[in-house]
PDB file of C-alpha atoms in Angstrom:
ATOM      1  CA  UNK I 460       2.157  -7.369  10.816  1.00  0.00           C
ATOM      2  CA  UNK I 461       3.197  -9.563   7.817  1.00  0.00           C
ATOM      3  CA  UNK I 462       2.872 -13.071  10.019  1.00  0.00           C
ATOM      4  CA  UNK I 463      -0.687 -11.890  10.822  1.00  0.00           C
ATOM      5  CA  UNK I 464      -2.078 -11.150   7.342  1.00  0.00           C
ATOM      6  CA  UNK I 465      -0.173 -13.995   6.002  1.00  0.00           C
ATOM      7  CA  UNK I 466      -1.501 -16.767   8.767  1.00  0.00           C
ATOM      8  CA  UNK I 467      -5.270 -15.079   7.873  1.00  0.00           C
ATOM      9  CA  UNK I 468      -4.325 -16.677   4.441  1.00  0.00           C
ATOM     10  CA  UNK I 469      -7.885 -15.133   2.759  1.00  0.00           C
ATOM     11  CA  UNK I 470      -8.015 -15.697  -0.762  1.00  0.00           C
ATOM     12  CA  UNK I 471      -7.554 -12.900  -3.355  1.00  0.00           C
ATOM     13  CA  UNK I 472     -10.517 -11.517  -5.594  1.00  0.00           C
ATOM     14  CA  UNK I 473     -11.365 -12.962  -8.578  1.00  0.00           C
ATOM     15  CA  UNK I 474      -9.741 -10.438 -11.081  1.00  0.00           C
ATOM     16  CA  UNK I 475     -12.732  -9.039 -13.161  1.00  0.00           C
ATOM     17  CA  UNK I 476     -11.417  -7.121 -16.780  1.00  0.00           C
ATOM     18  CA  UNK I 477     -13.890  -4.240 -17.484  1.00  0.00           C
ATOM     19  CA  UNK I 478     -14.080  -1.156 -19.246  1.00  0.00           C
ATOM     20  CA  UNK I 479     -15.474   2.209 -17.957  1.00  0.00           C
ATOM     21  CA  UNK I 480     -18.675   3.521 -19.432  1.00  0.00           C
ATOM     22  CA  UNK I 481     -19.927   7.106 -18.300  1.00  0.00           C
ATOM     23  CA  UNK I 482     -22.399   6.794 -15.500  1.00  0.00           C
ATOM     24  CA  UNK I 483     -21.024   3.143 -14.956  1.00  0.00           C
ATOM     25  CA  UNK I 484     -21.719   2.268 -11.048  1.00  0.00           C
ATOM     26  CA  UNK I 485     -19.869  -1.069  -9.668  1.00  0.00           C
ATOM     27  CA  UNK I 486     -21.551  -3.746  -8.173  1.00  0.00           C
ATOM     28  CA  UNK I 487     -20.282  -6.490  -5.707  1.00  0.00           C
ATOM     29  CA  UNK I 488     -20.972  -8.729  -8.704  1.00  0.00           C
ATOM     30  CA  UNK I 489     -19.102  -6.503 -11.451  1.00  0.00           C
ATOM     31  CA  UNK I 490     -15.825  -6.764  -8.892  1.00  0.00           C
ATOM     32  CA  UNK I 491     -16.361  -4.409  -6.485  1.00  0.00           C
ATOM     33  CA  UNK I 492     -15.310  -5.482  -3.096  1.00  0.00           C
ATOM     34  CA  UNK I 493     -13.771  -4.183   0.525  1.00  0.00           C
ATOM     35  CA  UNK I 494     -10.974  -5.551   1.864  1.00  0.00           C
ATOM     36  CA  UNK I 495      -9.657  -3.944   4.896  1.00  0.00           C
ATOM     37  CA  UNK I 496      -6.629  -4.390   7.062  1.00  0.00           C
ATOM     38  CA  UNK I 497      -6.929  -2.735  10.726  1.00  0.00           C
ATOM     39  CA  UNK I 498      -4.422  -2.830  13.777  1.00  0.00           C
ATOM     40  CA  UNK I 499      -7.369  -1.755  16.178  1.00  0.00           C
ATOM     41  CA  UNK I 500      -9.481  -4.845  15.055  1.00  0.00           C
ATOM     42  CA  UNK I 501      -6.997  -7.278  14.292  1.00  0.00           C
ATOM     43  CA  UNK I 502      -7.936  -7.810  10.527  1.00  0.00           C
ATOM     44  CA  UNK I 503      -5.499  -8.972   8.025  1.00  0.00           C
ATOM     45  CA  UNK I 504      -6.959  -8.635   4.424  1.00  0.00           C
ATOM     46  CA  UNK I 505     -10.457  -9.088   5.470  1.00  0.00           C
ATOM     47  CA  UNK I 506     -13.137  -9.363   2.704  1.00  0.00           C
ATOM     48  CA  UNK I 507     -15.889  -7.543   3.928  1.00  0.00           C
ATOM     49  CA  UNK I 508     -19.399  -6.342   2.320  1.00  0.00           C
ATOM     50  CA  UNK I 509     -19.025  -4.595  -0.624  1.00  0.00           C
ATOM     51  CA  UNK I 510     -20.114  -0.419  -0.415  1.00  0.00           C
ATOM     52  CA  UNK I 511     -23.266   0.449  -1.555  1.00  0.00           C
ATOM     53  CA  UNK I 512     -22.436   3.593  -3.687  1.00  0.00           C
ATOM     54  CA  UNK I 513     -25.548   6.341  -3.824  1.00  0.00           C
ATOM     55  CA  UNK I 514     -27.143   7.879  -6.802  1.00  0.00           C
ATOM     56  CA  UNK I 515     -25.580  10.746  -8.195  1.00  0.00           C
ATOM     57  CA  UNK I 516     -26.845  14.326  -6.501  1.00  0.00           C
ATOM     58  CA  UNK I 517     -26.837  17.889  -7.597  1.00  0.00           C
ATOM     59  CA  UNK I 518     -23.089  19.554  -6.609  1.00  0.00           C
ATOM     60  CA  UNK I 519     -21.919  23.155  -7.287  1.00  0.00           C
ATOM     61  CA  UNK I 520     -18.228  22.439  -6.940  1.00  0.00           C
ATOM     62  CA  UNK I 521     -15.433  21.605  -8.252  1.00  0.00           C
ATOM     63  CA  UNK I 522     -16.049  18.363 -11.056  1.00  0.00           C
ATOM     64  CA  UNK I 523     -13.508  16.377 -12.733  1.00  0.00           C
ATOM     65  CA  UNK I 524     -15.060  14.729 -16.605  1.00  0.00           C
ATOM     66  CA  UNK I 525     -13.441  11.986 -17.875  1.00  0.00           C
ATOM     67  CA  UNK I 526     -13.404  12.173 -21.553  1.00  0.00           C
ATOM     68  CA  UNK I 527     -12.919   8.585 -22.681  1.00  0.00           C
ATOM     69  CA  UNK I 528     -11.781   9.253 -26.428  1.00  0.00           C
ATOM     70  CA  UNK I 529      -9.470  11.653 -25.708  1.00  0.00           C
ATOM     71  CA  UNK I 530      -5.884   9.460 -24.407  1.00  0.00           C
ATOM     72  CA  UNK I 531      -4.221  11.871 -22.196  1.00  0.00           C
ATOM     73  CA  UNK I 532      -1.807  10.860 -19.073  1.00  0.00           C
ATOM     74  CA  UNK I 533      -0.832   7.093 -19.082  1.00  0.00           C
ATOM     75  CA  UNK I 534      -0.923   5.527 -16.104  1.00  0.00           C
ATOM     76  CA  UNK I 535       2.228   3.015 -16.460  1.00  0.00           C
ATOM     77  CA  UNK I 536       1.675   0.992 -13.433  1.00  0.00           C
ATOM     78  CA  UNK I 537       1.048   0.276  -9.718  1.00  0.00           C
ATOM     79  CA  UNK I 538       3.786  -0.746  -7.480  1.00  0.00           C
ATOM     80  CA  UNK I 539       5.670  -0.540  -4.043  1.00  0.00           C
ATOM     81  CA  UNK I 540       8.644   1.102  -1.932  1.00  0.00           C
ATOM     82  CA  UNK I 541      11.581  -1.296  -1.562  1.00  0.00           C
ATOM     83  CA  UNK I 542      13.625  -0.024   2.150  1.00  0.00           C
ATOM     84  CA  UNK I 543      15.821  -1.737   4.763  1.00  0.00           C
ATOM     85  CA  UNK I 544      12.962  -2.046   7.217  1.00  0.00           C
ATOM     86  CA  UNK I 545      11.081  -4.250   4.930  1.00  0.00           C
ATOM     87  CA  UNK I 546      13.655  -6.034   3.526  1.00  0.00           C
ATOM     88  CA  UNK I 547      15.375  -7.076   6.994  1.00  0.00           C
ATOM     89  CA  UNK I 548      11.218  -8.224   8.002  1.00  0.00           C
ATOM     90  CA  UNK I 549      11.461 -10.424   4.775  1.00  0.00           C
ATOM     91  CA  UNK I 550      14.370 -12.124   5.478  1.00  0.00           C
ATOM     92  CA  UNK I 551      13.576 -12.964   9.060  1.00  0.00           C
ATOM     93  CA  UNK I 552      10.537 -14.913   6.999  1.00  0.00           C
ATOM     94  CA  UNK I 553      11.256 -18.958   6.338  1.00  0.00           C
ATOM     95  CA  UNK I 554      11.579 -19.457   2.760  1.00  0.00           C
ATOM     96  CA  UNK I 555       8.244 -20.455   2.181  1.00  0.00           C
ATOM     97  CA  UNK I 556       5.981 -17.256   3.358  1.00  0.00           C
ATOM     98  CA  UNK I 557       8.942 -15.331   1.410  1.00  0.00           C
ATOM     99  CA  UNK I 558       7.621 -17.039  -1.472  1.00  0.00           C
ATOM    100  CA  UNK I 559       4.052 -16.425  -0.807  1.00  0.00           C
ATOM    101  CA  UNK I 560       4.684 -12.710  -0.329  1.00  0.00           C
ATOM    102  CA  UNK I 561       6.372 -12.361  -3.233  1.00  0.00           C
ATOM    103  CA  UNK I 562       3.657 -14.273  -4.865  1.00  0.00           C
ATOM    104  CA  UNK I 563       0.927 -12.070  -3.541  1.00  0.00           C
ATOM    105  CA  UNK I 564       3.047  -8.672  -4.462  1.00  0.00           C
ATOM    106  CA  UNK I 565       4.409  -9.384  -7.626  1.00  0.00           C
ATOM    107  CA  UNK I 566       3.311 -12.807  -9.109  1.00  0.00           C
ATOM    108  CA  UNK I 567       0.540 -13.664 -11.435  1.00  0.00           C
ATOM    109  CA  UNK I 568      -1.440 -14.987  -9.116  1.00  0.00           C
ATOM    110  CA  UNK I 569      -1.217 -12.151  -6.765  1.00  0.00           C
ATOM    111  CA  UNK I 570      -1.485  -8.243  -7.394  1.00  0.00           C
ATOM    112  CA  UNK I 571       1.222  -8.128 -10.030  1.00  0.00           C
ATOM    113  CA  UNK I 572       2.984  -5.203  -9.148  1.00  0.00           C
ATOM    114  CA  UNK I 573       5.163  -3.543 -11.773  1.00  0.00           C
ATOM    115  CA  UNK I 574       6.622  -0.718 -10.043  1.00  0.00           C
ATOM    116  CA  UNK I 575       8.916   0.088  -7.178  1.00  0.00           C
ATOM    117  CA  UNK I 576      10.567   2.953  -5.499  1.00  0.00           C
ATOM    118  CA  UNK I 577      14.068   2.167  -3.496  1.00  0.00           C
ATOM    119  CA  UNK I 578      15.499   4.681  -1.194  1.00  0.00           C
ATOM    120  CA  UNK I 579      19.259   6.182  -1.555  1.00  0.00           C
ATOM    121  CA  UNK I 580      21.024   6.338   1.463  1.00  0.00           C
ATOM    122  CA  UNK I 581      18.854   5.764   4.503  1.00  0.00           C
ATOM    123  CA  UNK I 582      15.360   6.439   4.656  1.00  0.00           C
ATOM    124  CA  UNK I 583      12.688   6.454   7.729  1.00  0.00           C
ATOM    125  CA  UNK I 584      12.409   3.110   7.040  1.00  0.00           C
ATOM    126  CA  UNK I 585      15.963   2.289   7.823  1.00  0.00           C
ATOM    127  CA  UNK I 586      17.154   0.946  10.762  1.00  0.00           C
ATOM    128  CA  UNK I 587      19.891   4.060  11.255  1.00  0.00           C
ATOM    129  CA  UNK I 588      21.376   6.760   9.028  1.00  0.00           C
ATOM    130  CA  UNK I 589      23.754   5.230   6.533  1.00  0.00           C
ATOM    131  CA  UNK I 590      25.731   6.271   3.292  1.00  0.00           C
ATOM    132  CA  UNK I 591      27.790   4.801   1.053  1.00  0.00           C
ATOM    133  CA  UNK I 592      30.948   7.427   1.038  1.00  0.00           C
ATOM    134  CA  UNK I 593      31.109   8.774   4.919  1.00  0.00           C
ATOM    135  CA  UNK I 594      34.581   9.886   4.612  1.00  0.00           C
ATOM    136  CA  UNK I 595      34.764  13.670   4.665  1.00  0.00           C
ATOM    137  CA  UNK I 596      35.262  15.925   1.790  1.00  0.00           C
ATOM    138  CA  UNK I 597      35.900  12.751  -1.024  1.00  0.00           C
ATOM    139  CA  UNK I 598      34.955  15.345  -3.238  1.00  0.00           C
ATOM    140  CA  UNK I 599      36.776  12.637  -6.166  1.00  0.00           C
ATOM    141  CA  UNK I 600      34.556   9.547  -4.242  1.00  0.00           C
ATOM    142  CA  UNK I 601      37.249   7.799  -4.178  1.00  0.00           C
ATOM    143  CA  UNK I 602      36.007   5.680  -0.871  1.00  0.00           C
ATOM    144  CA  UNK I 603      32.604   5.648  -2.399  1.00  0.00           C
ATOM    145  CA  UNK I 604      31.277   1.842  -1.550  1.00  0.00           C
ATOM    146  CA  UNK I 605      30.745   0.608  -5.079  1.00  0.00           C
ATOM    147  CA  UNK I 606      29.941  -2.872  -3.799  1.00  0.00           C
ATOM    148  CA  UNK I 607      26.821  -1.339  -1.667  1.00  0.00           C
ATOM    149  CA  UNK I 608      27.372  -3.531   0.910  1.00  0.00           C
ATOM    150  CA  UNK I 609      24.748  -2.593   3.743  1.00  0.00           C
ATOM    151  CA  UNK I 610      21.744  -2.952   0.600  1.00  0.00           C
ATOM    152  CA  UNK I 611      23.237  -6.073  -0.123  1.00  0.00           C
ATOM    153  CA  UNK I 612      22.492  -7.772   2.590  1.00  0.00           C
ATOM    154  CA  UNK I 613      18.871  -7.218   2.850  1.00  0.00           C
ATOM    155  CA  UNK I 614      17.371  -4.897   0.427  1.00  0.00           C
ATOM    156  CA  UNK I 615      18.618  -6.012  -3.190  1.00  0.00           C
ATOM    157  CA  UNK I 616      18.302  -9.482  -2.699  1.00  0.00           C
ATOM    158  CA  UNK I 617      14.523  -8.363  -1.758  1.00  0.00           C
ATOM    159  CA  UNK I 618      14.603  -6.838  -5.142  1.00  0.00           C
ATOM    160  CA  UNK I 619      16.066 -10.056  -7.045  1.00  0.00           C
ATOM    161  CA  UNK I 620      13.102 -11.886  -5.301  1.00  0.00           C
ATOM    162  CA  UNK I 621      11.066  -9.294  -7.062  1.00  0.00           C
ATOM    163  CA  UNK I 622      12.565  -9.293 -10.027  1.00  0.00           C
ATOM    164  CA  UNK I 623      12.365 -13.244 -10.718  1.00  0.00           C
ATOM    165  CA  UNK I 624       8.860 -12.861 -10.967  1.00  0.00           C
ATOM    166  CA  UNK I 625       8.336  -9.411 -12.591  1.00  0.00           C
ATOM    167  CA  UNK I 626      10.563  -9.125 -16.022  1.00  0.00           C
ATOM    168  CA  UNK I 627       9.407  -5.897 -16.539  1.00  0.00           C
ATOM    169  CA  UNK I 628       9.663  -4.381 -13.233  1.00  0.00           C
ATOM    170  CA  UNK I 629      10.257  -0.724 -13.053  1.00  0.00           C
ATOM    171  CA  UNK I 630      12.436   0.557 -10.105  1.00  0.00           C
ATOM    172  CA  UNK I 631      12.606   4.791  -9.539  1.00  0.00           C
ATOM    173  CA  UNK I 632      14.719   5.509  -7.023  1.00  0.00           C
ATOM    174  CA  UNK I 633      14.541   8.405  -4.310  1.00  0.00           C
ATOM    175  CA  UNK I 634      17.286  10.110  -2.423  1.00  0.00           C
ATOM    176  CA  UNK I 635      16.493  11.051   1.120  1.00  0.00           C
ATOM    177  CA  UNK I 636      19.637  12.610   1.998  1.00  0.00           C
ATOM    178  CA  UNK I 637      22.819  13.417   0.890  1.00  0.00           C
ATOM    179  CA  UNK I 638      26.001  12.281   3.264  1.00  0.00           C
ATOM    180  CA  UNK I 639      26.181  14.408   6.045  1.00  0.00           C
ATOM    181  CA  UNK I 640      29.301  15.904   5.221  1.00  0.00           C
ATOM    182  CA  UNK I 641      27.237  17.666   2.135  1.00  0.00           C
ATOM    183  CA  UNK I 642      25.035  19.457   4.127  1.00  0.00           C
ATOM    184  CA  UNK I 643      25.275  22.421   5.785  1.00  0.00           C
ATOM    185  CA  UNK I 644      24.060  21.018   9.259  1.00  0.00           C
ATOM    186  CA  UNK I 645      26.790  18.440   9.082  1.00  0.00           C
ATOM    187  CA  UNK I 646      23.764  16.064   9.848  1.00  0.00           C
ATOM    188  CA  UNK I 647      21.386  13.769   7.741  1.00  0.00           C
ATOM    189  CA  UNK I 648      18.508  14.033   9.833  1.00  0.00           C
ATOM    190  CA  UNK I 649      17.111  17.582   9.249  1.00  0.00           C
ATOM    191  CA  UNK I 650      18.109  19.950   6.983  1.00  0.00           C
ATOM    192  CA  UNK I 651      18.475  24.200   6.577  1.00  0.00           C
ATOM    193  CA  UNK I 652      17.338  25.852   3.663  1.00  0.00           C
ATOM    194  CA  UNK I 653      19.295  25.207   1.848  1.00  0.00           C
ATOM    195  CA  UNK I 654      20.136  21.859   2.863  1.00  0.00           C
ATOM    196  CA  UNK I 655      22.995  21.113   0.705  1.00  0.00           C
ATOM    197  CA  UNK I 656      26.722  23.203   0.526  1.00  0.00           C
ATOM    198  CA  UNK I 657      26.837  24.979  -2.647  1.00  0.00           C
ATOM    199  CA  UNK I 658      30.215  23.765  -3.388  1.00  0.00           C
ATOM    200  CA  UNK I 659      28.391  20.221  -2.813  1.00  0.00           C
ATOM    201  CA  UNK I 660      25.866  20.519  -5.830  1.00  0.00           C
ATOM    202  CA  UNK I 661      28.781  18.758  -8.622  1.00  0.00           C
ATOM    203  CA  UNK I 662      29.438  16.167  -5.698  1.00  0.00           C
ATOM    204  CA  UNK I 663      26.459  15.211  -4.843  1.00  0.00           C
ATOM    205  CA  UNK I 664      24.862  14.696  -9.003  1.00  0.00           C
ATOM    206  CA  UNK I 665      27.816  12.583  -9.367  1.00  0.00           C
ATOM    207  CA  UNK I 666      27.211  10.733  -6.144  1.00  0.00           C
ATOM    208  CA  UNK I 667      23.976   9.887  -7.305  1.00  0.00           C
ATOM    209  CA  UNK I 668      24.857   8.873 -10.534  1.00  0.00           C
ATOM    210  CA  UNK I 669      27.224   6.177  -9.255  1.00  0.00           C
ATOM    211  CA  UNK I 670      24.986   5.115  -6.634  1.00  0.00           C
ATOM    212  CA  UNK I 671      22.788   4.035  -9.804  1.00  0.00           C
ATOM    213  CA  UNK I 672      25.918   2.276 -11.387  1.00  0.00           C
ATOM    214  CA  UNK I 673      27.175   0.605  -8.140  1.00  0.00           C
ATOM    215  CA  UNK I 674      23.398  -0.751  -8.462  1.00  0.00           C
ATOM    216  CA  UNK I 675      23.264  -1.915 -11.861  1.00  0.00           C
ATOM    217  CA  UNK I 676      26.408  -3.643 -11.036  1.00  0.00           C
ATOM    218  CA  UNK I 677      24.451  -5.892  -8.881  1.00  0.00           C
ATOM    219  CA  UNK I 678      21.887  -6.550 -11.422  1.00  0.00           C
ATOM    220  CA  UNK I 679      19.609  -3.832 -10.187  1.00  0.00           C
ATOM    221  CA  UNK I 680      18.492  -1.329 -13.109  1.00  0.00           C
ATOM    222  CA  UNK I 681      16.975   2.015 -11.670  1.00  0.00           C
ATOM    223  CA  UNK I 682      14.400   3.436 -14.501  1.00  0.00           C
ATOM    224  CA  UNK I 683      13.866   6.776 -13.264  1.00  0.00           C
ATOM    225  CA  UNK I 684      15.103   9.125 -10.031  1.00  0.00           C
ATOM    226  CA  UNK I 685      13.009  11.585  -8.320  1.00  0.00           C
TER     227      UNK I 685
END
């Protein structure tokens, strides 16, 4: 309910920079805080009490040490998923709440997301199955839709929005399902195991590998697939 949390219009926490210190327990004052959204109570970013967190007890299980001078995994950033749903809600939005919620996702003074996952194809968050090369057997993809006209009109301008206020915004993208012509149950919803025609395996790299140029072509750079 993006009217709802936006009319709430609660201010964000004070960002607090810290560094973790073994046996280091956070205090409403040191930045800790609880701010919950709920459909069954109506909240929209409410900043509640901060949790009391209890002393540390004897535990015979699994533990997990964190050895601070020893740089392991990196953690490269904190982001979002990008899908028609969303997109078509943000658009329906008068030009000024779409610049608060971009703001408040991606801007300085909000969260400052720098990551973001699009879907390719239709996902669950789509308002019905879609691809961009329906026509049977193009094994060449010669009617592939380089122009990707159904993200067009919702979902990448969504991600220009984003992308005007984070530079360095990372986009991976994820492919729910291939055409349905690919698959062996002629269907995009659902899939056998396997899913995908063996003689559909060449088709279907390449299909993903233009879907990232058609993109790139509309100023959209994908970073990584998974």
């Amino acid at each position: 309910d993006i009217h709802g949390l936006l009319e709430a219009r609660k201010p964000l926490p004070t960002r607090v920079t810290w560094r973790f210190q073994m046996g280091w327990r956070p205090s409403s004052e040191q930045g800790m805080s609880l701010i919950q959204s709920s459909w069954d109570t109506g909240e929209r970013m409410q900043i509640l009490e901060a949790p009391k967190l209890e002393a540390d007890f004897d535990f015979s299980g699994p533990v997990i040490e964190v050895h601070l001078d020893h740089a392991k995994q990196e953690i490269l950033g904190f982001g979002t998923a990008f899908t028609e749903a969303s997109a078509l809600v943000f658009q329906g939005l008068d030009p000024e709440l779409q610049r608060e919620v971009l703001e408040l996702y991606f801007g300085n003074e909000g969260i400052g997301l720098t990551l973001g996952r699009v879907h390719i194809n239709s996902c669950d968050f789509s308002l019905g199955n879609y691809c961009f090369d329906p026509v049977e057997e193009d094994y060449e993809l010669d009617h592939f839709d380089m122009q990707v006209k159904r993200d067009s009109k919702a979902l990448i301008p969504l991600i220009h929005g984003a992308q005007k206020l984070c530079r360095t915004l990372q986009l991976m993208a994820s492919p729910w399902s291939p055409p349905a012509w690919m698959k062996i149950s002629k269907a995009m919803n659902g899939s056998t195991k396997p899913g995908l025609r063996p003689e559909c395996q060449d088709v279907w790299a390449r299909y993903i590998a233009t879907w990232i140029s058609a993109y790139r072509q509309q100023s959209v750079k994908i970073w990584a697939v998974t």
